[in-house]
Amino acid sequence: MNELEKEMDEKSSLPMECLDRLFNLARTPRSWLNRDVESSVLYQLYDLVKMGPTSANCQPARFTFLSHPVSKEKLRPALTDGNIDLALSAPVIVIVAYDPIFYEKLPILYPAVELRSWYAGDMPFAEETALRNSTLQGGYMIVAARSLGLDVAPLSGFDNTMVDRLFFEEQGWHSNFLICLGYGNKENIGERNERLAFEEACLML
């Protein structure tokens, strides 16, 4: 255990200012500042996301970063009308997708046990696993992006079949949802919507 790991092990939780950035004060932007997201930040972002746990370290998510105007415009016909402005004005749009044959990487990602055959022989099981875990990895991306000072707007209003045809014919990946990244305009953010109370959303058994 290195010094950083020892220090982390001794602390019970993150400082409140970190929790505020990730959750309590973080907001979903309605518009964006005219400020680019450097490619180095996107590399740093993925390096954080890949460390999040997945089932048997299967890591099925695949991320496509759209930052060039031509690439973003290619997405336009697949977006629902209400999402066009927010998405296309974002400095970066991430297509969170998954590889349906993610299990081909398992001999490298999880060499301790032979798991490839579990999924290769049961495609519905593989599909369910890929969808669930890529969603999980997309959630890691939201939190990781906020930790790097980015604002985040996740979107699900789009035509998945069209996105797959436009972007992933060669790879065979399937789109899951979108994450818009950038630096949000705080001036028109509005009031935060309500959240469910513990008693409404949780059971303790």
XYZ file of N, CA, C and O in Angstrom:
820
model
N 0.846 -1.190 0.000
C 0.000 0.000 0.000
C 0.887 1.247 0.000
O 1.743 1.398 0.859
N 0.676 2.135 -1.006
C 1.488 3.332 -1.070
C 0.952 4.402 -0.111
O -0.073 4.221 0.543
N 1.650 5.551 -0.064
C 1.280 6.592 0.902
C -0.112 7.152 0.633
O -0.876 7.437 1.558
N -0.461 7.317 -0.656
C -1.779 7.840 -0.992
C -2.869 6.879 -0.539
O -3.891 7.285 0.024
N -2.654 5.584 -0.797
C -3.642 4.582 -0.378
C -3.790 4.550 1.134
O -4.896 4.382 1.671
N -2.681 4.711 1.857
C -2.745 4.754 3.318
C -3.550 5.956 3.790
O -4.374 5.856 4.699
N -3.295 7.100 3.159
C -4.010 8.312 3.534
C -5.505 8.157 3.279
O -6.342 8.541 4.103
N -5.863 7.572 2.120
C -7.271 7.350 1.798
C -7.914 6.384 2.773
O -9.067 6.552 3.169
N -7.180 5.366 3.171
C -7.706 4.353 4.066
C -8.014 4.926 5.446
O -8.896 4.448 6.147
N -7.290 5.966 5.830
C -7.465 6.557 7.154
C -8.632 7.538 7.200
O -9.096 7.890 8.282
N -9.125 7.979 6.067
C -10.200 8.962 6.017
C -11.544 8.251 5.846
O -11.685 7.327 5.049
N -12.545 8.733 6.557
C -13.852 8.085 6.502
C -14.671 8.540 5.304
O -15.507 7.795 4.810
N -14.459 9.754 4.826
C -15.234 10.246 3.689
C -14.500 11.412 3.045
O -13.550 11.960 3.594
N -14.977 11.795 1.865
C -14.424 12.954 1.181
C -14.825 14.229 1.909
O -15.871 14.276 2.574
N -14.038 15.292 1.769
C -14.448 16.586 2.333
C -15.774 17.031 1.721
O -16.096 16.695 0.575
N -16.546 17.804 2.472
C -17.858 18.237 2.011
C -17.782 19.010 0.709
O -18.680 18.908 -0.137
N -16.705 19.788 0.499
C -16.615 20.539 -0.752
C -16.529 19.614 -1.968
O -17.008 19.949 -3.053
N -15.926 18.429 -1.780
C -15.888 17.452 -2.870
C -17.273 16.858 -3.120
O -17.700 16.701 -4.269
N -17.971 16.527 -2.049
C -19.319 15.984 -2.187
C -20.265 17.010 -2.797
O -21.145 16.658 -3.596
N -20.075 18.287 -2.447
C -20.894 19.340 -3.041
C -20.661 19.416 -4.544
O -21.606 19.546 -5.326
N -19.399 19.330 -4.967
C -19.098 19.402 -6.400
C -19.702 18.226 -7.154
O -20.215 18.376 -8.267
N -19.655 17.048 -6.559
C -20.133 15.851 -7.239
C -21.648 15.718 -7.204
O -22.250 15.211 -8.157
N -22.276 16.178 -6.102
C -23.697 15.897 -5.911
C -24.518 17.108 -5.471
O -25.422 17.539 -6.180
N -24.230 17.635 -4.285
C -25.144 18.584 -3.651
C -25.331 19.878 -4.426
O -26.443 20.406 -4.503
N -24.253 20.406 -5.004
C -24.337 21.670 -5.720
C -24.240 21.501 -7.240
O -24.401 22.470 -7.983
N -23.988 20.297 -7.702
C -23.883 20.057 -9.145
C -25.259 20.180 -9.794
O -26.258 19.732 -9.243
N -25.292 20.784 -10.967
C -26.554 20.992 -11.669
C -26.407 20.591 -13.132
O -25.320 20.652 -13.710
N -27.520 20.218 -13.728
C -27.550 19.908 -15.151
C -27.757 21.209 -15.925
O -28.766 21.888 -15.720
N -26.823 21.585 -16.783
C -26.940 22.872 -17.483
C -28.038 22.856 -18.539
O -28.394 21.803 -19.082
N -28.559 24.050 -18.818
C -29.519 24.232 -19.906
C -28.869 24.870 -21.125
O -29.459 24.883 -22.207
N -27.695 25.441 -20.920
C -26.920 26.003 -22.024
C -25.458 25.993 -21.610
O -25.126 25.718 -20.450
N -24.576 26.306 -22.572
C -23.148 26.125 -22.364
C -22.383 27.413 -22.601
O -22.761 28.224 -23.439
N -21.287 27.572 -21.884
C -20.360 28.645 -22.169
C -19.564 28.302 -23.422
O -19.365 27.132 -23.753
N -19.097 29.324 -24.108
C -18.279 29.133 -25.308
C -16.847 28.830 -24.879
O -15.948 29.671 -24.999
N -16.637 27.630 -24.394
C -15.338 27.214 -23.875
C -15.107 25.753 -24.241
O -15.928 24.889 -23.927
N -14.029 25.494 -24.933
C -13.728 24.136 -25.383
C -13.312 23.239 -24.220
O -12.815 23.707 -23.191
N -13.509 21.953 -24.421
C -12.979 20.936 -23.510
C -11.740 20.338 -24.166
O -11.825 19.769 -25.259
N -10.616 20.495 -23.522
C -9.360 20.010 -24.098
C -9.369 18.482 -24.211
O -9.919 17.785 -23.363
N -8.737 17.972 -25.260
C -8.680 16.526 -25.452
C -7.961 15.836 -24.301
O -8.287 14.695 -23.946
N -7.007 16.533 -23.693
C -6.288 15.947 -22.561
C -7.236 15.670 -21.393
O -7.050 14.708 -20.644
N -8.263 16.513 -21.241
C -9.251 16.306 -20.183
C -10.076 15.050 -20.477
O -10.427 14.296 -19.567
N -10.375 14.799 -21.738
C -11.141 13.609 -22.102
C -10.342 12.333 -21.850
O -10.902 11.314 -21.414
N -9.038 12.383 -22.102
C -8.189 11.232 -21.770
C -8.175 11.008 -20.267
O -8.272 9.868 -19.789
N -8.057 12.096 -19.521
C -8.066 12.001 -18.062
C -9.407 11.464 -17.571
O -9.465 10.645 -16.634
N -10.474 11.908 -18.212
C -11.814 11.451 -17.851
C -11.938 9.941 -18.025
O -12.406 9.231 -17.118
N -11.529 9.431 -19.182
C -11.636 7.986 -19.392
C -10.765 7.210 -18.417
O -11.159 6.130 -17.940
N -9.591 7.737 -18.091
C -8.708 7.045 -17.156
C -9.339 6.904 -15.777
O -9.019 5.967 -15.035
N -10.237 7.823 -15.419
C -10.989 7.676 -14.175
C -12.131 6.674 -14.343
O -12.335 5.802 -13.492
N -12.862 6.798 -15.433
C -14.030 5.943 -15.653
C -13.648 4.470 -15.681
O -14.344 3.614 -15.108
N -12.556 4.149 -16.319
C -12.187 2.739 -16.488
C -11.857 2.056 -15.168
O -11.828 0.816 -15.098
N -11.622 2.840 -14.119
C -11.292 2.260 -12.826
C -12.526 1.853 -12.028
O -12.421 1.169 -11.013
N -13.708 2.273 -12.459
C -14.935 1.901 -11.757
C -15.244 0.421 -11.924
O -14.985 -0.171 -12.976
N -15.826 -0.221 -10.894
C -16.079 -1.654 -10.964
C -17.222 -2.019 -11.918
O -18.209 -1.285 -12.040
N -17.052 -3.144 -12.598
C -18.097 -3.752 -13.418
C -18.106 -5.246 -13.140
O -17.178 -5.783 -12.535
N -19.164 -5.921 -13.587
C -19.285 -7.355 -13.348
C -18.090 -8.094 -13.935
O -17.860 -8.032 -15.147
N -17.348 -8.781 -13.083
C -16.172 -9.534 -13.529
C -15.237 -8.677 -14.378
O -14.590 -9.171 -15.304
N -15.181 -7.368 -14.055
C -14.318 -6.442 -14.794
C -14.562 -6.502 -16.305
O -13.642 -6.362 -17.108
N -15.839 -6.694 -16.695
C -16.132 -6.924 -18.115
C -16.011 -5.661 -18.970
O -15.785 -5.754 -20.173
N -16.183 -4.479 -18.387
C -15.969 -3.206 -19.079
C -16.566 -3.180 -20.496
O -15.852 -2.960 -21.481
N -17.871 -3.354 -20.631
C -18.459 -3.400 -21.972
C -18.667 -2.042 -22.623
O -18.910 -1.963 -23.824
N -18.581 -0.957 -21.850
C -18.879 0.365 -22.409
C -17.833 0.788 -23.430
O -16.642 0.516 -23.283
N -18.312 1.476 -24.461
C -17.458 2.082 -25.464
C -17.917 3.527 -25.623
O -19.111 3.791 -25.731
N -16.979 4.464 -25.630
C -17.305 5.884 -25.599
C -16.828 6.562 -26.881
O -15.665 6.442 -27.254
N -17.726 7.269 -27.523
C -17.393 8.034 -28.718
C -17.560 9.514 -28.401
O -18.661 9.960 -28.045
N -16.479 10.275 -28.511
C -16.477 11.699 -28.184
C -16.663 12.507 -29.467
O -15.815 12.473 -30.356
N -17.771 13.224 -29.545
C -18.058 14.081 -30.692
C -17.758 15.523 -30.296
O -18.472 16.103 -29.469
N -16.704 16.089 -30.867
C -16.357 17.476 -30.557
C -16.268 18.339 -31.810
O -16.447 19.560 -31.736
N -16.019 17.740 -32.950
C -15.965 18.496 -34.198
C -17.390 18.835 -34.644
O -18.289 17.999 -34.541
N -17.618 20.049 -35.148
C -18.980 20.414 -35.591
C -19.585 19.435 -36.586
O -20.795 19.164 -36.538
N -18.773 18.896 -37.481
C -19.294 17.950 -38.468
C -19.764 16.668 -37.784
O -20.818 16.113 -38.118
N -19.000 16.204 -36.816
C -19.372 14.982 -36.095
C -20.655 15.184 -35.300
O -21.531 14.320 -35.278
N -20.760 16.340 -34.646
C -21.976 16.617 -33.873
C -23.188 16.778 -34.783
O -24.281 16.289 -34.473
N -22.999 17.445 -35.903
C -24.112 17.652 -36.836
C -24.616 16.327 -37.404
O -25.814 16.184 -37.707
N -23.729 15.367 -37.530
C -24.117 14.031 -37.997
C -25.152 13.405 -37.074
O -25.972 12.591 -37.503
N -25.128 13.799 -35.811
C -26.049 13.254 -34.826
C -27.438 13.881 -34.903
O -28.412 13.294 -34.412
N -27.568 15.045 -35.528
C -28.809 15.815 -35.492
C -30.063 15.004 -35.836
O -31.060 15.061 -35.096
N -30.091 14.262 -36.952
C -31.346 13.593 -37.321
C -31.798 12.530 -36.325
O -32.976 12.158 -36.319
N -30.904 12.073 -35.470
C -31.266 11.043 -34.501
C -31.825 11.627 -33.208
O -32.422 10.902 -32.404
N -31.654 12.931 -32.993
C -32.077 13.553 -31.746
C -33.549 13.926 -31.774
O -34.073 14.343 -32.812
N -34.222 13.799 -30.634
C -35.567 14.339 -30.523
C -35.488 15.860 -30.532
O -34.471 16.449 -30.147
N -36.563 16.498 -30.958
C -36.546 17.951 -31.144
C -36.120 18.687 -29.876
O -35.376 19.671 -29.940
N -36.579 18.227 -28.728
C -36.287 18.926 -27.484
C -34.848 18.850 -27.040
O -34.429 19.608 -26.157
N -34.080 17.953 -27.632
C -32.685 17.778 -27.225
C -31.680 18.378 -28.209
O -30.476 18.402 -27.920
N -32.146 18.837 -29.351
C -31.226 19.278 -30.403
C -30.354 20.440 -29.948
O -29.119 20.394 -30.056
N -30.963 21.487 -29.424
C -30.194 22.688 -29.072
C -29.183 22.398 -27.971
O -28.009 22.796 -28.063
N -29.617 21.740 -26.902
C -28.721 21.464 -25.783
C -27.567 20.573 -26.211
O -26.409 20.816 -25.843
N -27.866 19.559 -27.000
C -26.824 18.612 -27.397
C -25.836 19.232 -28.374
O -24.618 19.183 -28.155
N -26.336 19.815 -29.446
C -25.442 20.288 -30.499
C -24.642 21.521 -30.100
O -23.613 21.817 -30.698
N -25.096 22.239 -29.070
C -24.331 23.383 -28.590
C -23.296 22.990 -27.545
O -22.445 23.814 -27.177
N -23.338 21.749 -27.069
C -22.359 21.290 -26.081
C -20.984 21.164 -26.736
O -20.879 20.735 -27.895
N -19.917 21.521 -26.024
C -18.577 21.346 -26.590
C -18.273 19.905 -26.979
O -17.601 19.653 -27.967
N -18.775 18.957 -26.192
C -18.533 17.538 -26.468
C -19.822 16.758 -26.214
O -20.506 16.980 -25.213
N -20.151 15.862 -27.129
C -21.222 14.897 -26.908
C -20.578 13.521 -26.842
O -19.819 13.140 -27.744
N -20.865 12.783 -25.798
C -20.342 11.425 -25.662
C -21.466 10.438 -25.964
O -22.531 10.496 -25.331
N -21.239 9.571 -26.921
C -22.158 8.455 -27.136
C -21.686 7.316 -26.251
O -20.623 6.729 -26.482
N -22.450 7.028 -25.219
C -22.148 5.879 -24.362
C -22.769 4.665 -25.029
O -23.989 4.570 -25.165
N -21.931 3.750 -25.451
C -22.386 2.559 -26.162
C -21.806 1.323 -25.475
O -21.116 1.428 -24.457
N -22.121 0.171 -26.022
C -21.524 -1.056 -25.498
C -21.207 -2.004 -26.645
O -21.851 -1.984 -27.698
N -20.203 -2.820 -26.412
C -19.799 -3.844 -27.370
C -20.536 -5.138 -27.024
O -20.332 -5.697 -25.944
N -21.420 -5.628 -27.892
C -22.177 -6.836 -27.564
C -21.319 -8.084 -27.431
O -21.736 -9.067 -26.830
N -20.110 -8.028 -27.972
C -19.208 -9.173 -27.795
C -18.042 -8.772 -26.885
O -16.898 -9.161 -27.104
N -18.381 -7.990 -25.863
C -17.393 -7.556 -24.864
C -16.633 -8.724 -24.269
O -15.485 -8.588 -23.828
N -17.263 -9.901 -24.242
C -16.680 -11.075 -23.588
C -15.401 -11.549 -24.267
O -14.631 -12.320 -23.684
N -15.146 -11.093 -25.504
C -13.900 -11.481 -26.165
C -12.676 -10.891 -25.452
O -11.561 -11.384 -25.616
N -12.878 -9.846 -24.652
C -11.790 -9.232 -23.897
C -11.611 -9.855 -22.510
O -10.636 -9.527 -21.812
N -12.523 -10.723 -22.102
C -12.466 -11.250 -20.744
C -11.198 -12.052 -20.430
O -10.731 -12.007 -19.285
N -10.639 -12.795 -21.371
C -9.382 -13.490 -21.035
C -8.270 -12.547 -20.574
O -7.389 -12.955 -19.814
N -8.332 -11.279 -21.019
C -7.356 -10.284 -20.582
C -7.844 -9.568 -19.329
O -7.078 -9.358 -18.382
N -9.122 -9.203 -19.317
C -9.660 -8.388 -18.234
C -9.932 -9.190 -16.959
O -9.921 -8.623 -15.860
N -10.211 -10.477 -17.108
C -10.507 -11.311 -15.940
C -9.909 -12.705 -16.147
O -10.617 -13.688 -16.372
N -8.595 -12.799 -16.117
C -7.930 -14.065 -16.464
C -8.037 -15.149 -15.394
O -7.761 -16.313 -15.691
N -8.462 -14.791 -14.198
C -8.458 -15.769 -13.108
C -9.452 -16.896 -13.336
O -9.233 -18.029 -12.876
N -10.554 -16.585 -14.036
C -11.604 -17.580 -14.274
C -11.995 -17.510 -15.744
O -12.038 -16.429 -16.336
N -12.310 -18.649 -16.327
C -12.734 -18.691 -17.729
C -14.221 -18.316 -17.787
O -15.091 -19.136 -17.492
N -14.495 -17.061 -18.183
C -15.867 -16.568 -18.220
C -16.382 -16.309 -19.635
O -17.580 -16.121 -19.816
N -15.497 -16.297 -20.599
C -15.928 -15.988 -21.952
C -17.069 -16.877 -22.400
O -18.060 -16.407 -22.980
N -16.994 -18.157 -22.135
C -18.003 -19.111 -22.603
C -19.367 -18.865 -21.966
O -20.395 -19.207 -22.544
N -19.378 -18.305 -20.760
C -20.660 -17.985 -20.117
C -21.505 -17.079 -21.016
O -22.709 -17.292 -21.163
N -20.845 -16.067 -21.561
C -21.557 -15.066 -22.344
C -21.665 -15.460 -23.813
O -22.701 -15.218 -24.448
N -20.609 -16.042 -24.350
C -20.627 -16.411 -25.764
C -21.727 -17.422 -26.060
O -22.280 -17.445 -27.166
N -22.076 -18.244 -25.084
C -23.106 -19.262 -25.282
C -24.495 -18.824 -24.886
O -25.440 -19.624 -24.971
N -24.651 -17.582 -24.468
C -25.957 -17.087 -24.017
C -26.051 -15.605 -24.376
O -25.799 -14.738 -23.561
N -26.463 -15.323 -25.592
C -26.471 -13.948 -26.066
C -27.443 -13.042 -25.304
O -27.121 -11.883 -25.043
N -28.639 -13.508 -24.913
C -29.488 -12.629 -24.083
C -28.813 -12.241 -22.767
O -28.935 -11.098 -22.316
N -28.110 -13.181 -22.170
C -27.374 -12.896 -20.931
C -26.260 -11.896 -21.205
O -26.041 -10.958 -20.428
N -25.568 -12.064 -22.315
C -24.499 -11.135 -22.678
C -25.053 -9.740 -22.928
O -24.475 -8.737 -22.485
N -26.182 -9.656 -23.629
C -26.801 -8.365 -23.913
C -27.236 -7.666 -22.629
O -27.009 -6.461 -22.446
N -27.850 -8.400 -21.741
C -28.290 -7.840 -20.461
C -27.099 -7.324 -19.647
O -27.138 -6.228 -19.068
N -26.032 -8.109 -19.634
C -24.829 -7.721 -18.896
C -24.191 -6.478 -19.501
O -23.768 -5.564 -18.778
N -24.126 -6.437 -20.825
C -23.502 -5.299 -21.502
C -24.295 -4.022 -21.267
O -23.720 -2.963 -20.990
N -25.614 -4.108 -21.363
C -26.441 -2.926 -21.167
C -26.347 -2.423 -19.731
O -26.153 -1.220 -19.488
N -26.460 -3.325 -18.772
C -26.420 -2.918 -17.367
C -25.077 -2.283 -17.015
O -25.022 -1.218 -16.385
N -24.000 -2.920 -17.408
C -22.683 -2.439 -17.001
C -22.231 -1.211 -17.785
O -21.499 -0.378 -17.250
N -22.672 -1.069 -19.024
C -22.334 0.157 -19.751
C -23.100 1.344 -19.171
O -22.582 2.476 -19.147
N -24.307 1.105 -18.688
C -25.049 2.159 -17.996
C -24.317 2.563 -16.726
O -24.195 3.758 -16.405
N -23.840 1.560 -16.009
C -23.060 1.821 -14.802
C -21.824 2.654 -15.125
O -21.518 3.644 -14.440
N -21.122 2.301 -16.191
C -19.917 3.045 -16.568
C -20.256 4.465 -17.019
O -19.486 5.397 -16.789
N -21.415 4.633 -17.649
C -21.856 5.974 -17.987
C -22.096 6.818 -16.740
O -21.812 8.012 -16.716
N -22.628 6.178 -15.692
C -22.791 6.871 -14.421
C -21.459 7.284 -13.828
O -21.315 8.392 -13.292
N -20.465 6.398 -13.939
C -19.117 6.773 -13.481
C -18.618 8.001 -14.252
O -17.962 8.878 -13.691
N -18.934 8.043 -15.552
C -18.462 9.169 -16.352
C -19.068 10.479 -15.871
O -18.392 11.515 -15.838
N -20.332 10.466 -15.493
C -20.981 11.675 -15.001
C -20.267 12.192 -13.760
O -19.928 13.374 -13.658
N -20.015 11.300 -12.808
C -19.368 11.713 -11.568
C -17.915 12.118 -11.826
O -17.425 13.118 -11.283
N -17.216 11.359 -12.665
C -15.822 11.680 -12.970
C -15.708 13.026 -13.669
O -14.807 13.817 -13.388
N -16.626 13.311 -14.595
C -16.596 14.593 -15.299
C -16.786 15.751 -14.331
O -16.088 16.767 -14.397
N -17.725 15.595 -13.412
C -17.931 16.643 -12.403
C -16.684 16.822 -11.541
O -16.341 17.947 -11.161
N -16.008 15.731 -11.241
C -14.803 15.831 -10.412
C -13.695 16.603 -11.120
O -12.815 17.166 -10.471
N -13.737 16.634 -12.448
C -12.740 17.355 -13.236
C -13.177 18.779 -13.562
O -12.516 19.470 -14.336
N -14.297 19.207 -12.998
C -14.752 20.570 -13.203
C -15.667 20.770 -14.388
O -16.001 21.907 -14.734
N -16.093 19.684 -15.018
C -17.007 19.774 -16.148
C -18.457 19.731 -15.671
O -18.758 19.184 -14.612
N -19.352 20.290 -16.478
C -20.780 20.125 -16.265
C -21.295 19.063 -17.221
O -20.724 18.834 -18.295
N -22.399 18.432 -16.829
C -22.848 17.219 -17.512
C -24.356 17.265 -17.738
O -25.114 17.624 -16.837
N -24.783 16.884 -18.932
C -26.203 16.743 -19.241
C -26.423 15.401 -19.922
O -26.140 15.253 -21.109
N -26.900 14.384 -19.192
C -27.197 13.096 -19.816
C -28.518 13.154 -20.578
O -29.469 13.804 -20.131
N -28.567 12.501 -21.727
C -29.759 12.517 -22.575
C -30.090 11.106 -23.053
O -29.198 10.328 -23.387
N -31.388 10.815 -23.107
C -31.811 9.538 -23.682
C -32.803 9.727 -24.823
O -33.273 8.745 -25.399
N -33.120 10.965 -25.166
C -34.075 11.230 -26.230
C -33.429 11.230 -27.605
O -33.102 12.291 -28.155
N -33.248 10.048 -28.161
C -32.681 9.927 -29.500
C -33.013 8.553 -30.051
O -33.432 7.651 -29.321
N -32.802 8.381 -31.330
C -33.082 7.127 -32.028
C -31.830 6.254 -31.973
O -30.869 6.481 -32.708
N -31.851 5.238 -31.114
C -30.676 4.377 -30.953
C -30.307 3.654 -32.238
O -29.125 3.530 -32.584
N -31.310 3.166 -32.949
C -31.046 2.424 -34.184
C -30.343 3.303 -35.207
O -29.394 2.874 -35.887
N -30.791 4.548 -35.311
C -30.165 5.470 -36.255
C -28.733 5.796 -35.844
O -27.825 5.849 -36.689
N -28.510 6.019 -34.551
C -27.150 6.303 -34.070
C -26.225 5.140 -34.366
O -25.090 5.320 -34.824
N -26.697 3.928 -34.135
C -25.870 2.750 -34.414
C -25.517 2.674 -35.898
O -24.385 2.321 -36.259
N -26.490 3.002 -36.746
C -26.239 2.959 -38.189
C -25.285 4.067 -38.622
O -24.402 3.851 -39.467
N -25.430 5.249 -38.037
C -24.604 6.391 -38.436
C -23.165 6.283 -37.949
O -22.241 6.745 -38.622
N -22.986 5.687 -36.771
C -21.667 5.746 -36.146
C -20.974 4.387 -35.960
O -19.745 4.346 -35.884
N -21.733 3.292 -35.875
C -21.117 2.049 -35.398
C -21.282 0.860 -36.334
O -21.192 -0.284 -35.897
N -21.510 1.115 -37.615
C -21.653 -0.009 -38.545
C -20.391 -0.867 -38.583
O -20.458 -2.090 -38.682
N -19.248 -0.227 -38.517
C -17.981 -0.968 -38.583
C -17.693 -1.695 -37.277
O -17.266 -2.856 -37.284
N -17.945 -1.038 -36.151
C -17.604 -1.629 -34.852
C -18.645 -2.633 -34.355
O -18.318 -3.530 -33.568
N -19.902 -2.455 -34.765
C -20.955 -3.336 -34.264
C -21.412 -3.006 -32.854
O -22.093 -3.790 -32.210
N -21.063 -1.814 -32.359
C -21.483 -1.419 -31.016
C -22.946 -0.992 -31.028
O -23.513 -0.702 -32.083
N -23.547 -0.937 -29.843
C -24.932 -0.482 -29.694
C -24.954 0.720 -28.745
O -24.395 0.652 -27.642
N -25.615 1.786 -29.156
C -25.688 2.984 -28.326
C -26.605 2.748 -27.130
O -27.599 2.014 -27.210
N -26.271 3.381 -26.011
C -27.048 3.291 -24.790
C -27.689 4.646 -24.482
O -28.894 4.805 -24.565
N -26.868 5.656 -24.158
C -27.385 7.007 -23.946
C -26.292 8.011 -24.265
O -25.171 7.635 -24.620
N -26.630 9.291 -24.176
C -25.699 10.371 -24.502
C -25.335 11.148 -23.245
O -26.148 11.272 -22.327
N -24.119 11.657 -23.219
C -23.698 12.571 -22.163
C -23.104 13.804 -22.840
O -22.132 13.706 -23.588
N -23.691 14.970 -22.573
C -23.151 16.225 -23.074
C -22.197 16.786 -22.030
O -22.531 16.834 -20.839
N -21.030 17.212 -22.473
C -19.993 17.717 -21.579
C -19.598 19.141 -21.961
O -19.576 19.490 -23.145
N -19.263 19.917 -20.961
C -18.776 21.264 -21.209
C -18.771 22.054 -19.924
O -18.703 21.486 -18.822
N -18.846 23.364 -20.075
C -18.889 24.272 -18.935
C -20.215 25.013 -19.014
O -20.448 25.802 -19.929
N -21.099 24.715 -18.065
C -22.457 25.205 -18.151
C -22.595 26.684 -17.843
O -21.824 27.260 -17.079
N -23.597 27.280 -18.471
C -23.972 28.663 -18.186
C -24.814 28.665 -16.911
O -25.918 28.129 -16.876
N -24.293 29.272 -15.844
C -24.971 29.236 -14.546
C -26.100 30.258 -14.444
O -26.895 30.207 -13.506
N -26.203 31.168 -15.410
C -27.152 32.274 -15.284
C -28.602 31.841 -15.461
O -29.501 32.471 -14.919
N -28.864 30.797 -16.227
C -30.251 30.414 -16.496
C -30.568 29.018 -15.973
O -31.383 28.300 -16.537
N -29.938 28.643 -14.871
C -30.033 27.273 -14.407
C -31.378 26.973 -13.767
O -31.855 25.846 -13.801
N -32.016 27.952 -13.126
C -33.317 27.730 -12.514
C -33.219 27.004 -11.180
O -32.136 26.654 -10.705
N -34.371 26.782 -10.557
C -34.417 26.103 -9.268
C -34.239 24.591 -9.454
O -34.687 24.020 -10.444
N -33.624 23.979 -8.467
C -33.449 22.525 -8.510
C -34.794 21.835 -8.293
O -35.588 22.223 -7.426
N -35.069 20.816 -9.082
C -36.280 20.027 -8.885
C -36.174 19.179 -7.627
O -35.078 18.873 -7.154
N -37.321 18.780 -7.108
C -37.358 17.989 -5.882
C -36.744 16.611 -6.081
O -36.712 16.074 -7.193
N -36.258 16.042 -4.991
C -35.797 14.655 -4.950
C -36.667 13.883 -3.961
O -37.247 14.476 -3.049
N -36.757 12.594 -4.154
C -37.514 11.769 -3.224
C -36.790 11.677 -1.887
O -35.561 11.571 -1.830
N -37.557 11.689 -0.820
C -36.988 11.515 0.513
C -36.593 10.057 0.726
O -37.050 9.148 0.017
N -35.730 9.840 1.702
C -35.261 8.490 2.024
C -36.437 7.536 2.205
O -36.444 6.418 1.683
N -37.459 7.980 2.944
C -38.595 7.116 3.249
C -39.411 6.745 2.020
O -40.103 5.725 2.007
N -39.331 7.565 0.979
C -40.061 7.288 -0.242
C -39.327 6.354 -1.185
O -39.959 5.662 -2.010
N -38.011 6.343 -1.100
C -37.212 5.618 -2.104
C -36.440 4.444 -1.541
O -35.852 3.669 -2.307
N -36.423 4.275 -0.226
C -35.529 3.282 0.370
C -36.271 2.381 1.356
O -37.245 2.786 1.995
N -35.796 1.163 1.444
C -36.223 0.218 2.472
C -35.025 -0.167 3.313
O -33.910 -0.306 2.805
N -35.234 -0.348 4.595
C -34.204 -0.915 5.476
C -34.804 -2.170 6.088
O -35.742 -2.103 6.862
N -34.264 -3.319 5.696
C -34.834 -4.613 6.084
C -33.873 -5.383 6.996
O -32.667 -5.197 6.927
